[in-house]
Protein backbone atom coordinates (compact mmCIF):
# COMPACT_ATOMS: atom_id res chain seq x y z
CA UNK A 1 247.79 23.95 146.51
CA UNK A 2 248.99 20.35 146.71
CA UNK A 3 249.64 18.83 150.13
CA UNK A 4 252.92 17.08 150.91
CA UNK A 5 251.01 13.83 151.20
CA UNK A 6 249.41 14.24 147.75
CA UNK A 7 252.74 15.28 146.20
CA UNK A 8 254.38 12.18 147.70
CA UNK A 9 251.59 9.96 146.36
CA UNK A 10 252.07 11.47 142.88
CA UNK A 11 255.82 10.89 143.08
CA UNK A 12 255.29 7.24 144.00
CA UNK A 13 252.82 6.73 141.14
CA UNK A 14 255.21 8.33 138.64
CA UNK A 15 258.20 6.38 139.94
CA UNK A 16 256.44 3.01 140.02
CA UNK A 17 255.62 3.37 136.32
CA UNK A 18 259.35 3.14 135.62
CA UNK A 19 259.28 -0.43 136.97
CA UNK A 20 256.51 -1.68 134.67
CA UNK A 21 258.89 -3.25 132.13
CA UNK A 22 261.09 -4.77 134.84
CA UNK A 23 258.12 -6.42 136.53
CA UNK A 24 256.77 -7.62 133.18
CA UNK A 25 253.99 -10.13 133.70
CA UNK A 26 254.08 -9.48 137.46
CA UNK A 27 253.01 -5.83 136.96
CA UNK A 28 249.30 -6.72 137.15
CA UNK A 29 249.96 -8.80 140.27
CA UNK A 30 251.61 -6.02 142.30
CA UNK A 31 249.86 -3.19 144.09
CA UNK A 32 251.76 -0.13 145.31
CA UNK A 33 250.53 1.89 148.27
CA UNK A 34 251.60 4.67 150.62
CA UNK A 35 251.06 4.92 154.35
CA UNK A 36 252.28 7.71 156.60
CA UNK A 37 254.17 5.47 159.04
CA UNK A 38 254.76 1.75 159.51
CA UNK A 39 251.95 0.24 161.58
CA UNK A 40 254.34 -2.09 163.37
CA UNK A 41 257.72 -1.87 165.04
CA UNK A 42 260.65 -2.96 162.87
CA UNK A 43 260.94 -6.70 162.40
CA UNK A 44 264.08 -8.38 163.67
CA UNK A 45 265.68 -8.28 160.21
CA UNK A 46 264.94 -4.58 159.67
CA UNK A 47 267.39 -2.01 160.95
CA UNK A 48 265.80 1.18 162.15
CA UNK A 49 262.45 2.42 160.94
CA UNK A 50 261.10 0.66 157.86
CA UNK A 51 260.94 2.78 154.70
CA UNK A 52 258.81 0.19 152.89
CA UNK A 53 257.61 -3.36 153.13
CA UNK A 54 256.52 -6.07 150.70
CA UNK A 55 253.45 -8.04 151.67
CA UNK A 56 253.22 -11.29 149.68
CA UNK A 57 250.08 -12.18 147.76
CA UNK A 58 247.49 -13.92 149.88
CA UNK A 59 244.26 -15.40 148.62
CA UNK A 60 242.69 -12.86 146.27
CA UNK A 61 244.99 -10.07 147.46
CA UNK A 62 247.95 -9.23 145.19
CA UNK A 63 251.51 -8.68 146.33
CA UNK A 64 251.59 -5.27 147.95
CA UNK A 65 254.49 -2.83 148.23
CA UNK A 66 253.85 -0.18 150.88
CA UNK A 67 256.10 2.88 151.12
CA UNK A 68 256.10 4.85 154.38
CA UNK A 69 256.01 8.56 153.65
CA UNK A 70 257.18 10.07 156.95
CA UNK A 71 260.33 7.92 157.37
CA UNK A 72 261.26 8.63 153.75
CA UNK A 73 260.69 12.35 154.24
CA UNK A 74 262.92 12.25 157.32
CA UNK A 75 265.80 11.14 155.10
CA UNK A 76 265.14 14.08 152.81
CA UNK A 77 265.42 16.45 155.78
CA UNK A 78 268.94 15.12 156.23
CA UNK A 79 269.89 16.23 152.73
CA UNK A 80 268.86 13.34 150.49
CA UNK A 81 266.75 14.01 147.37
CA UNK A 82 263.21 12.64 147.75
CA UNK A 83 263.08 11.44 144.13
CA UNK A 84 266.27 9.43 144.61
CA UNK A 85 265.13 7.97 147.95
CA UNK A 86 261.76 6.84 146.57
CA UNK A 87 263.50 5.33 143.55
CA UNK A 88 266.06 3.46 145.69
CA UNK A 89 263.37 2.16 148.04
CA UNK A 90 261.35 0.89 145.07
CA UNK A 91 264.44 -0.74 143.53
CA UNK A 92 264.95 -2.71 146.74
CA UNK A 93 261.30 -3.74 146.99
CA UNK A 94 261.03 -4.81 143.33
CA UNK A 95 264.25 -6.80 143.72
CA UNK A 96 262.68 -8.63 146.68
CA UNK A 97 259.58 -9.44 144.65
CA UNK A 98 261.61 -10.77 141.72
CA UNK A 99 264.22 -12.51 143.86
CA UNK A 100 267.10 -10.72 142.14
CA UNK A 101 269.86 -8.33 143.16
CA UNK A 102 268.88 -4.66 143.52
CA UNK A 103 271.70 -3.71 141.13
CA UNK A 104 270.07 -5.82 138.41
CA UNK A 105 266.78 -3.94 138.87
CA UNK A 106 268.58 -0.60 138.89
CA UNK A 107 270.41 -1.48 135.66
CA UNK A 108 267.18 -2.62 134.00
CA UNK A 109 265.32 0.56 134.94
CA UNK A 110 268.18 2.83 133.99
CA UNK A 111 269.13 4.52 137.26
CA UNK A 112 267.49 7.18 139.36
CA UNK A 113 267.17 9.83 136.64
CA UNK A 114 263.79 11.55 136.57
């Protein structure tokens, strides 16, 4: 039996692979991670609970994208599909890393299809 946490981790791993070609040479410089909840209150530019955050590279640490499982799952409880939510969150985070519009990332990846 797979736990919800393990299933979410697997979904994130599978979904991040779809962004490999979009990130190109940056792929090796980006680390994806999952935490249950954000460790900090929302920043002043975030509205509501953060679903994910990008932490820029620092020293020997690569750029890190952290998705927050529980806030994402709360959206699913309201009727959203977890695959689509994880995909959309990753589109936004990859767009931030690349400094491009989220629609450009979405077009390059090919949409939320599984």
